[in-house]
PDB file of C-alpha atoms in Angstrom:
ATOM      1  CA  MET A 876     -27.897  11.092  57.268  1.00 58.00           C
ATOM      2  CA  VAL A 877     -30.416  10.706  60.246  1.00 60.00           C
ATOM      3  CA  ASN A 878     -28.154   7.237  61.510  1.00 71.00           C
ATOM      4  CA  ASP A 879     -24.921   9.282  60.627  1.00 77.00           C
ATOM      5  CA  PRO A 880     -24.113   6.961  58.623  1.00 84.00           C
ATOM      6  CA  LYS A 881     -19.855   6.192  57.991  1.00 85.00           C
ATOM      7  CA  ILE A 882     -20.795   5.356  54.353  1.00 90.00           C
ATOM      8  CA  LEU A 883     -23.362   6.497  51.688  1.00 89.00           C
ATOM      9  CA  LEU A 884     -24.373   4.772  48.287  1.00 89.00           C
ATOM     10  CA  ALA A 885     -25.553   6.184  45.643  1.00 89.00           C
ATOM     11  CA  ASP A 886     -26.901   3.906  42.851  1.00 90.00           C
ATOM     12  CA  GLU A 887     -27.530   5.978  39.514  1.00 89.00           C
ATOM     13  CA  PRO A 888     -28.426   9.420  41.826  1.00 90.00           C
ATOM     14  CA  THR A 889     -29.139  11.315  39.343  1.00 88.00           C
ATOM     15  CA  GLY A 890     -29.983   9.564  36.594  1.00 83.00           C
ATOM     16  CA  ASN A 891     -33.979  11.184  35.523  1.00 84.00           C
ATOM     17  CA  LEU A 892     -32.474  14.768  36.549  1.00 86.00           C
ATOM     18  CA  ASP A 893     -31.992  17.159  34.269  1.00 88.00           C
ATOM     19  CA  SER A 894     -28.975  18.709  33.961  1.00 83.00           C
ATOM     20  CA  VAL A 895     -29.254  21.736  37.074  1.00 88.00           C
ATOM     21  CA  SER A 896     -30.668  19.480  39.153  1.00 91.00           C
ATOM     22  CA  THR A 897     -27.917  16.569  37.779  1.00 88.00           C
ATOM     23  CA  GLN A 898     -25.274  19.882  38.971  1.00 88.00           C
ATOM     24  CA  GLN A 899     -26.837  20.192  42.245  1.00 91.00           C
ATOM     25  CA  VAL A 900     -27.017  16.934  43.605  1.00 91.00           C
ATOM     26  CA  MET A 901     -23.215  16.152  42.577  1.00 90.00           C
ATOM     27  CA  ASP A 902     -22.592  19.612  44.806  1.00 90.00           C
ATOM     28  CA  LYS A 903     -24.199  18.036  47.329  1.00 91.00           C
ATOM     29  CA  ILE A 904     -22.627  14.722  47.046  1.00 90.00           C
ATOM     30  CA  ASP A 905     -18.986  16.208  47.069  1.00 89.00           C
ATOM     31  CA  GLU A 906     -19.553  18.404  50.362  1.00 90.00           C
ATOM     32  CA  ILE A 907     -21.249  15.550  52.142  1.00 88.00           C
ATOM     33  CA  ASN A 908     -17.912  14.079  51.162  1.00 87.00           C
ATOM     34  CA  THR A 909     -15.306  17.157  51.580  1.00 85.00           C
ATOM     35  CA  PHE A 910     -17.069  18.754  54.712  1.00 87.00           C
ATOM     36  CA  ASP A 911     -19.078  15.538  56.523  1.00 85.00           C
ATOM     37  CA  ARG A 912     -16.323  13.215  55.614  1.00 85.00           C
ATOM     38  CA  ARG A 913     -18.301  10.293  54.522  1.00 89.00           C
ATOM     39  CA  THR A 914     -17.164   7.833  52.198  1.00 89.00           C
ATOM     40  CA  VAL A 915     -19.339   7.781  49.063  1.00 91.00           C
ATOM     41  CA  ILE A 916     -19.591   4.442  46.605  1.00 91.00           C
ATOM     42  CA  MET A 917     -21.796   5.947  43.594  1.00 91.00           C
ATOM     43  CA  VAL A 918     -22.438   3.803  40.599  1.00 90.00           C
ATOM     44  CA  SER A 919     -22.444   6.547  37.621  1.00 85.00           C
ATOM     45  CA  HIS A 920     -22.741   5.663  33.653  1.00 80.00           C
ATOM     46  CA  ASN A 921     -22.225   9.155  33.159  1.00 79.00           C
ATOM     47  CA  ALA A 922     -18.689  10.220  32.517  1.00 72.00           C
ATOM     48  CA  ALA A 923     -19.062  13.346  33.690  1.00 73.00           C
ATOM     49  CA  HIS A 924     -19.691  12.349  36.955  1.00 81.00           C
ATOM     50  CA  LEU A 925     -15.591  10.967  37.347  1.00 77.00           C
ATOM     51  CA  SER A 926     -13.553  14.086  37.990  1.00 78.00           C
ATOM     52  CA  TYR A 927     -15.777  14.600  41.487  1.00 85.00           C
ATOM     53  CA  ALA A 928     -14.639  11.002  42.412  1.00 86.00           C
ATOM     54  CA  HIS A 929     -11.125  10.127  44.162  1.00 84.00           C
ATOM     55  CA  ARG A 930     -10.380   6.847  42.248  1.00 84.00           C
ATOM     56  CA  VAL A 931     -12.535   5.226  39.806  1.00 84.00           C
ATOM     57  CA  TYR A 932     -13.734   1.556  39.516  1.00 85.00           C
ATOM     58  CA  TYR A 933     -14.587   0.324  36.670  1.00 81.00           C
ATOM     59  CA  LEU A 934     -16.206  -2.983  36.885  1.00 83.00           C
ATOM     60  CA  LYS A 935     -17.597  -5.915  33.584  1.00 82.00           C
ATOM     61  CA  ASP A 936     -19.506  -8.521  35.274  1.00 87.00           C
ATOM     62  CA  GLY A 937     -19.129  -8.092  38.673  1.00 87.00           C
ATOM     63  CA  LEU A 938     -15.452  -8.036  38.321  1.00 87.00           C
ATOM     64  CA  ILE A 939     -12.950  -4.916  39.098  1.00 85.00           C
ATOM     65  CA  VAL A 940     -11.160  -4.902  35.503  1.00 78.00           C
ATOM     66  CA  ARG A 941      -9.668  -1.163  36.273  1.00 76.00           C
ATOM     67  CA  GLU A 942      -9.085   0.886  38.933  1.00 77.00           C
ATOM     68  CA  VAL A 943      -8.270   4.406  38.034  1.00 76.00           C
ATOM     69  CA  VAL A 944      -6.354   6.857  40.109  1.00 75.00           C
ATOM     70  CA  ASN A 945      -7.935  10.609  39.951  1.00 75.00           C
ATOM     71  CA  PRO A 946      -5.140  12.767  39.385  1.00 69.00           C
ATOM     72  CA  GLN A 947      -7.048  16.284  40.254  1.00 69.00           C
ATOM     73  CA  ARG A 948      -8.240  14.961  43.469  1.00 74.00           C
ATOM     74  CA  LYS A 949      -5.932  14.333  46.480  1.00 74.00           C
ATOM     75  CA  GLN A 950      -6.455  10.958  47.865  1.00 72.00           C
ATOM     76  CA  ILE A 951      -7.290   9.572  50.938  1.00 70.00           C
ATOM     77  CA  LYS A 952      -5.762   5.608  50.649  1.00 69.00           C
ATOM     78  CA  PRO A 953      -2.456   6.085  50.630  1.00 65.00           C
ATOM     79  CA  VAL A 954      -0.777   5.110  46.850  1.00 60.00           C
ATOM     80  CA  ARG A 955       2.356   3.181  47.354  1.00 61.00           C
ATOM     81  CA  GLU A 956       5.399   4.503  45.620  1.00 55.00           C
ATOM     82  CA  GLY A 957       5.593   3.119  42.091  1.00 49.00           C
ATOM     83  CA  GLU A 958       1.692   1.344  42.863  1.00 50.00           C
ATOM     84  CA  THR A 959       0.936   3.651  40.257  1.00 54.00           C
ATOM     85  CA  ILE A 960       1.629   5.700  37.735  1.00 54.00           C
ATOM     86  CA  VAL A 961      -1.091   8.917  36.007  1.00 59.00           C
ATOM     87  CA  THR A 962      -0.405   8.556  32.628  1.00 69.00           C
ATOM     88  CA  GLU A 963      -2.122   9.879  29.556  1.00 73.00           C
ATOM     89  CA  LEU A 964      -4.955   6.814  29.390  1.00 74.00           C
ATOM     90  CA  GLU A 965      -6.409   8.041  32.456  1.00 70.00           C
ATOM     91  CA  GLN A 966      -7.269  11.185  31.001  1.00 73.00           C
ATOM     92  CA  LEU A 967      -9.037   9.631  28.558  1.00 78.00           C
ATOM     93  CA  ALA A 968     -10.195   7.123  30.696  1.00 74.00           C
ATOM     94  CA  ARG A 969     -12.800   9.783  31.738  1.00 69.00           C
ATOM     95  CA  LEU A 970     -12.934  11.051  27.383  1.00 72.00           C
ATOM     96  CA  PHE A 971     -14.283   7.297  27.149  1.00 77.00           C
ATOM     97  CA  PRO A 972     -15.456   5.408  29.889  1.00 70.00           C
ATOM     98  CA  TYR A 973     -16.331   2.702  28.515  1.00 69.00           C
ATOM     99  CA  ASP A 974     -13.475   1.313  26.316  1.00 76.00           C
ATOM    100  CA  SER A 975     -10.730  -0.670  27.175  1.00 76.00           C
ATOM    101  CA  VAL A 976      -7.133  -0.310  27.693  1.00 75.00           C
ATOM    102  CA  ASP A 977      -6.355  -2.137  24.870  1.00 80.00           C
ATOM    103  CA  THR A 978      -8.195   0.467  23.361  1.00 83.00           C
ATOM    104  CA  LEU A 979      -7.082   3.602  25.574  1.00 81.00           C
ATOM    105  CA  ARG A 980      -3.440   2.152  24.367  1.00 83.00           C
ATOM    106  CA  VAL A 981      -4.597   2.329  20.382  1.00 84.00           C
ATOM    107  CA  LYS A 982      -6.440   6.174  20.871  1.00 83.00           C
ATOM    108  CA  SER A 983      -3.014   6.635  22.485  1.00 82.00           C
ATOM    109  CA  MET A 984      -0.869   5.786  19.493  1.00 83.00           C
ATOM    110  CA  VAL A 985      -3.832   7.418  16.646  1.00 82.00           C
ATOM    111  CA  ASN A 986      -3.578  10.848  18.811  1.00 79.00           C
ATOM    112  CA  PHE A 987       0.439  11.306  18.018  1.00 80.00           C
ATOM    113  CA  LEU A 988       0.718   9.699  14.426  1.00 77.00           C
ATOM    114  CA  THR A 989      -1.351  11.652  13.646  1.00 74.00           C
ATOM    115  CA  GLN A 990      -2.174  15.154  15.875  1.00 84.00           C
ATOM    116  CA  ASP A 991       0.559  17.967  16.297  1.00 88.00           C
ATOM    117  CA  TYR A 992      -1.335  18.456  19.451  1.00 89.00           C
ATOM    118  CA  THR A 993      -2.035  16.591  23.135  1.00 87.00           C
ATOM    119  CA  TYR A 994      -5.552  14.912  24.100  1.00 83.00           C
ATOM    120  CA  ARG A 995      -4.431  18.296  26.541  1.00 85.00           C
ATOM    121  CA  GLN A 996      -3.978  21.024  23.744  1.00 91.00           C
ATOM    122  CA  LEU A 997      -7.468  19.870  22.324  1.00 89.00           C
ATOM    123  CA  THR A 998      -8.842  19.574  25.633  1.00 86.00           C
ATOM    124  CA  ARG A 999      -8.180  22.826  25.908  1.00 91.00           C
ATOM    125  CA  LEU A1000      -8.813  24.289  22.375  1.00 93.00           C
ATOM    126  CA  GLU A1001     -12.515  23.112  22.379  1.00 91.00           C
ATOM    127  CA  HIS A1002     -13.381  24.756  25.477  1.00 92.00           C
ATOM    128  CA  ALA A1003     -12.316  28.152  23.308  1.00 94.00           C
ATOM    129  CA  ILE A1004     -13.448  27.504  20.101  1.00 93.00           C
ATOM    130  CA  VAL A1005     -16.819  27.189  22.641  1.00 90.00           C
ATOM    131  CA  LEU A1006     -16.081  30.630  23.657  1.00 93.00           C
ATOM    132  CA  PHE A1007     -16.020  31.712  19.962  1.00 92.00           C
ATOM    133  CA  ILE A1008     -18.630  30.174  18.561  1.00 88.00           C
ATOM    134  CA  LYS A1009     -21.125  31.532  21.529  1.00 87.00           C
ATOM    135  CA  GLY A1010     -19.825  34.899  20.888  1.00 89.00           C
ATOM    136  CA  LYS A1011     -18.374  34.602  24.555  1.00 94.00           C
ATOM    137  CA  ILE A1012     -15.028  36.033  22.747  1.00 94.00           C
ATOM    138  CA  ASP A1013     -13.828  37.370  19.542  1.00 94.00           C
ATOM    139  CA  ARG A1014     -11.729  37.011  17.005  1.00 95.00           C
ATOM    140  CA  GLU A1015      -9.047  38.433  19.307  1.00 96.00           C
ATOM    141  CA  ALA A1016      -9.055  37.025  22.648  1.00 96.00           C
ATOM    142  CA  PHE A1017      -9.461  33.585  20.191  1.00 96.00           C
ATOM    143  CA  ILE A1018      -5.577  33.870  18.778  1.00 96.00           C
ATOM    144  CA  LYS A1019      -4.489  34.830  22.217  1.00 96.00           C
ATOM    145  CA  SER A1020      -6.009  31.534  24.406  1.00 96.00           C
ATOM    146  CA  LEU A1021      -4.976  29.902  21.654  1.00 96.00           C
ATOM    147  CA  ILE A1022      -1.427  31.168  21.344  1.00 97.00           C
ATOM    148  CA  LEU A1023      -0.976  31.723  25.216  1.00 96.00           C
ATOM    149  CA  PRO A1024       1.720  28.385  26.972  1.00 95.00           C
ATOM    150  CA  TYR A1025       0.170  25.624  28.075  1.00 92.00           C
ATOM    151  CA  GLU A1026       1.003  26.711  31.922  1.00 93.00           C
ATOM    152  CA  LYS A1027      -1.064  30.220  31.529  1.00 93.00           C
ATOM    153  CA  GLY A1028      -4.143  28.171  30.482  1.00 92.00           C
ATOM    154  CA  GLY A1029      -3.636  28.396  26.959  1.00 94.00           C
ATOM    155  CA  VAL A1030      -3.129  25.879  24.332  1.00 94.00           C
ATOM    156  CA  GLU A1031       0.207  26.769  23.126  1.00 95.00           C
ATOM    157  CA  VAL A1032      -0.100  27.256  19.401  1.00 94.00           C
ATOM    158  CA  PRO A1033       1.892  28.547  17.503  1.00 94.00           C
ATOM    159  CA  GLU A1034       1.156  32.175  16.464  1.00 95.00           C
ATOM    160  CA  ALA A1035       0.697  31.643  12.586  1.00 96.00           C
ATOM    161  CA  GLU A1036      -0.980  28.494  12.880  1.00 94.00           C
ATOM    162  CA  ALA A1037      -3.779  29.695  15.897  1.00 95.00           C
ATOM    163  CA  LYS A1038      -4.269  32.919  13.568  1.00 96.00           C
ATOM    164  CA  LYS A1039      -5.248  30.329  10.830  1.00 94.00           C
ATOM    165  CA  MET A1040      -7.218  28.152  12.561  1.00 94.00           C
ATOM    166  CA  ALA A1041      -9.608  31.753  13.921  1.00 95.00           C
ATOM    167  CA  GLY A1042     -10.153  32.577   9.940  1.00 94.00           C
ATOM    168  CA  ILE A1043     -11.113  28.624   9.658  1.00 93.00           C
ATOM    169  CA  THR A1044     -13.406  28.385  11.887  1.00 93.00           C
ATOM    170  CA  GLU A1045     -14.702  32.199  11.617  1.00 93.00           C
ATOM    171  CA  LYS A1046     -15.642  31.331   7.549  1.00 92.00           C
ATOM    172  CA  LEU A1047     -18.213  27.383   8.961  1.00 91.00           C
ATOM    173  CA  ILE A1048     -19.377  29.492  11.913  1.00 90.00           C
ATOM    174  CA  SER A1049     -20.242  32.132   9.277  1.00 90.00           C
ATOM    175  CA  GLN A1050     -21.292  29.346   6.074  1.00 92.00           C
ATOM    176  CA  SER A1051     -23.255  27.066   8.872  1.00 90.00           C
ATOM    177  CA  ASP A1052     -25.076  29.614   9.823  1.00 89.00           C
ATOM    178  CA  ASP A1053     -26.519  30.775   6.474  1.00 88.00           C
ATOM    179  CA  ILE A1054     -27.461  27.012   6.547  1.00 88.00           C
ATOM    180  CA  ARG A1055     -29.423  27.245   9.854  1.00 85.00           C
ATOM    181  CA  ARG A1056     -31.261  30.582   8.637  1.00 84.00           C
ATOM    182  CA  PHE A1057     -32.803  28.400   5.491  1.00 84.00           C
ATOM    183  CA  ARG A1058     -33.652  25.430   7.917  1.00 76.00           C
ATOM    184  CA  ALA A1059     -34.967  27.591   9.934  1.00 75.00           C
ATOM    185  CA  ARG A1060     -37.295  28.784   7.300  1.00 72.00           C
ATOM    186  CA  LYS A1061     -38.030  25.416   5.510  1.00 63.00           C
ATOM    187  CA  ASP A1062     -41.719  25.810   5.463  1.00 58.00           C
ATOM    188  CA  ASN A1063     -41.868  28.871   4.114  1.00 58.00           C
ATOM    189  CA  ASP A1064     -43.643  29.331   0.456  1.00 54.00           C
ATOM    190  CA  ASP A1065     -40.371  30.563  -1.204  1.00 57.00           C
ATOM    191  CA  ILE A1066     -38.673  27.774  -0.302  1.00 54.00           C
ATOM    192  CA  PHE A1067     -37.460  26.660  -3.720  1.00 52.00           C
ATOM    193  CA  PHE A1068     -35.904  30.380  -4.111  1.00 56.00           C
ATOM    194  CA  SER A1069     -34.114  30.055  -0.865  1.00 77.00           C
ATOM    195  CA  GLN A1070     -32.371  26.818  -1.384  1.00 84.00           C
ATOM    196  CA  ASP A1071     -30.960  27.888  -4.689  1.00 86.00           C
ATOM    197  CA  LYS A1072     -29.395  31.145  -3.693  1.00 89.00           C
ATOM    198  CA  LEU A1073     -28.423  29.410  -0.578  1.00 91.00           C
ATOM    199  CA  ALA A1074     -26.708  26.745  -2.439  1.00 93.00           C
ATOM    200  CA  GLU A1075     -25.198  29.374  -5.064  1.00 94.00           C
ATOM    201  CA  ARG A1076     -23.654  31.554  -1.841  1.00 94.00           C
ATOM    202  CA  LEU A1077     -22.023  27.866  -0.823  1.00 95.00           C
ATOM    203  CA  ARG A1078     -21.293  27.424  -4.286  1.00 96.00           C
ATOM    204  CA  ASP A1079     -18.941  30.583  -4.448  1.00 95.00           C
ATOM    205  CA  HIS A1080     -17.818  29.986  -1.117  1.00 95.00           C
ATOM    206  CA  LEU A1081     -16.367  26.633  -1.739  1.00 96.00           C
ATOM    207  CA  VAL A1082     -15.047  27.629  -5.300  1.00 95.00           C
ATOM    208  CA  GLY A1083     -13.120  30.303  -3.117  1.00 94.00           C
ATOM    209  CA  MET A1084     -11.957  28.254  -0.429  1.00 93.00           C
ATOM    210  CA  PHE A1085     -10.685  25.390  -2.529  1.00 94.00           C
ATOM    211  CA  HIS A1086      -9.677  27.295  -5.780  1.00 93.00           C
ATOM    212  CA  ILE A1087     -11.351  25.705  -7.943  1.00 92.00           C
ATOM    213  CA  ARG A1088     -11.740  26.504 -11.566  1.00 93.00           C
ATOM    214  CA  LEU A1089     -15.162  25.196 -13.015  1.00 94.00           C
ATOM    215  CA  THR A1090     -17.216  25.402 -16.048  1.00 96.00           C
ATOM    216  CA  LYS A1091     -20.804  26.056 -16.730  1.00 95.00           C
ATOM    217  CA  GLU A1092     -21.921  22.969 -15.967  1.00 96.00           C
ATOM    218  CA  GLN A1093     -20.189  22.584 -13.130  1.00 96.00           C
ATOM    219  CA  ASN A1094     -21.091  25.176 -11.562  1.00 95.00           C
ATOM    220  CA  SER A1095     -24.504  24.176 -12.352  1.00 95.00           C
ATOM    221  CA  ASN A1096     -23.843  21.189 -11.157  1.00 96.00           C
ATOM    222  CA  LEU A1097     -21.899  22.292  -7.820  1.00 97.00           C
ATOM    223  CA  VAL A1098     -25.265  24.066  -7.253  1.00 95.00           C
ATOM    224  CA  GLU A1099     -27.769  21.121  -7.713  1.00 95.00           C
ATOM    225  CA  LEU A1100     -25.441  19.229  -5.500  1.00 96.00           C
ATOM    226  CA  ILE A1101     -25.194  21.441  -2.499  1.00 95.00           C
ATOM    227  CA  ALA A1102     -28.621  22.159  -2.472  1.00 92.00           C
ATOM    228  CA  ASP A1103     -29.639  18.469  -2.176  1.00 93.00           C
ATOM    229  CA  ARG A1104     -27.071  18.111   0.241  1.00 92.00           C
ATOM    230  CA  VAL A1105     -27.835  20.462   2.221  1.00 90.00           C
ATOM    231  CA  THR A1106     -31.680  19.601   2.088  1.00 86.00           C
ATOM    232  CA  GLY A1107     -31.225  15.903   3.022  1.00 86.00           C
ATOM    233  CA  VAL A1108     -31.582  14.765  -0.428  1.00 91.00           C
ATOM    234  CA  ILE A1109     -28.488  12.986  -1.246  1.00 92.00           C
ATOM    235  CA  GLU A1110     -26.198  11.500   1.618  1.00 93.00           C
ATOM    236  CA  GLU A1111     -22.283  12.296   2.485  1.00 94.00           C
ATOM    237  CA  ASP A1112     -21.077   9.347   0.234  1.00 95.00           C
ATOM    238  CA  GLN A1113     -23.221  10.162  -2.776  1.00 96.00           C
ATOM    239  CA  PHE A1114     -22.145  13.873  -2.458  1.00 96.00           C
ATOM    240  CA  ASN A1115     -18.808  12.290  -2.661  1.00 97.00           C
ATOM    241  CA  GLN A1116     -19.271  10.269  -4.893  1.00 97.00           C
ATOM    242  CA  THR A1117     -21.061  12.525  -7.934  1.00 97.00           C
ATOM    243  CA  LEU A1118     -17.745  14.456  -7.364  1.00 97.00           C
ATOM    244  CA  MET A1119     -15.496  12.559  -8.929  1.00 97.00           C
ATOM    245  CA  GLN A1120     -18.422  11.448 -12.010  1.00 97.00           C
ATOM    246  CA  THR A1121     -17.708  13.270 -15.511  1.00 96.00           C
ATOM    247  CA  VAL A1122     -20.007  16.793 -16.336  1.00 96.00           C
ATOM    248  CA  LYS A1123     -22.369  14.754 -18.120  1.00 95.00           C
ATOM    249  CA  ASN A1124     -23.475  11.895 -15.403  1.00 95.00           C
ATOM    250  CA  ASP A1125     -23.670  15.752 -13.423  1.00 94.00           C
ATOM    251  CA  GLY A1126     -20.551  15.363 -11.995  1.00 95.00           C
ATOM    252  CA  LEU A1127     -17.688  18.113 -11.343  1.00 96.00           C
ATOM    253  CA  GLY A1128     -14.684  15.435 -12.504  1.00 96.00           C
ATOM    254  CA  LEU A1129     -12.412  15.872  -9.324  1.00 96.00           C
ATOM    255  CA  ASP A1130     -10.101  13.206  -8.184  1.00 95.00           C
ATOM    256  CA  GLU A1131     -10.145  11.611  -5.387  1.00 96.00           C
ATOM    257  CA  LYS A1132      -8.583  13.463  -3.407  1.00 96.00           C
ATOM    258  CA  GLU A1133      -9.902  17.263  -4.487  1.00 96.00           C
ATOM    259  CA  ALA A1134     -13.761  15.483  -4.248  1.00 96.00           C
ATOM    260  CA  ASP A1135     -12.679  13.685  -0.374  1.00 97.00           C
ATOM    261  CA  GLU A1136     -10.823  17.156   0.566  1.00 96.00           C
ATOM    262  CA  LEU A1137     -14.118  19.469  -0.748  1.00 97.00           C
ATOM    263  CA  THR A1138     -17.214  17.106   1.565  1.00 96.00           C
ATOM    264  CA  ARG A1139     -14.888  17.063   4.628  1.00 95.00           C
ATOM    265  CA  TYR A1140     -14.707  20.714   4.468  1.00 94.00           C
ATOM    266  CA  PHE A1141     -18.307  20.464   3.174  1.00 95.00           C
ATOM    267  CA  GLU A1142     -19.472  18.263   5.766  1.00 94.00           C
ATOM    268  CA  LYS A1143     -17.936  20.315   8.692  1.00 92.00           C
ATOM    269  CA  ILE A1144     -20.423  23.285   7.485  1.00 92.00           C
ATOM    270  CA  ILE A1145     -23.465  21.051   7.728  1.00 91.00           C
ATOM    271  CA  ALA A1146     -22.595  19.483  10.852  1.00 88.00           C
ATOM    272  CA  GLN A1147     -22.239  23.444  11.973  1.00 87.00           C
ATOM    273  CA  GLY A1148     -25.437  24.461  10.562  1.00 85.00           C
ATOM    274  CA  VAL A1149     -27.982  21.899  10.892  1.00 78.00           C
ATOM    275  CA  ASP A1150     -29.637  21.204  14.974  1.00 67.00           C
ATOM    276  CA  VAL A1151     -30.273  18.026  15.581  1.00 55.00           C
ATOM    277  CA  SER A1152     -31.124  15.536  18.691  1.00 48.00           C
ATOM    278  CA  TYR A1153     -30.442  12.624  19.980  1.00 42.00           C
ATOM    279  CA  LYS A1154     -32.119   9.807  22.312  1.00 40.00           C
ATOM    280  CA  SER A1155     -29.705   8.643  24.954  1.00 38.00           C
TER     281      SER A1155
END
């Protein structure tokens, strides 16, 4: 800045920084652009930075393959009428910055065919769930945030559906907390006793959730399956397949639809209850 440049080039300026330092650097870059009126050209692989830019250019092999105008920022470069149109693809591009335009179109179509809510509503829903999981809002506030019209900052979900979502979320949180507490004590001497107790509690929850009537042998088999899955002895596919096997083969004899639904729900509990870290 000593020579008062009109253009600043920032090549991965936050590449090796922690989250706090990254935020400070990005805020400073935004300040230089907004108040000092300097043009900033930044190279980044972090999708979280896209919201700062007026325009995003995607490059492949040195060539610009896509230009996206950020509708959330006032454009300095004039945009001729009809030259560009803001669509759902721009929002998807921020969520999936490395996908091609064709892939984004497919995602948009799949969302329409399988979801009752738009990506904007889902983003709002994610934010509300984060607050609920962290205990920053209670059940009533969570439901209210879902019911509120979108224009007022809500998700705009029907009241009955919002209450259903809150109930399921509470149950998932409760059961996943049980798994988390168990795994935190995995080095204790009474781990096997705790493992059986945990599996029995999870068994009771699943049986009640799916209204399944089990024989004594099926109950025993399900407890064993749950214990093996929670401790990582078996993977999701094996858990699912065993649910469909006969009782004599340590299964429950469920049909494919029942097994798939139970597995899908149980995996959500495990995903919430097991602490993992991923290398970037």
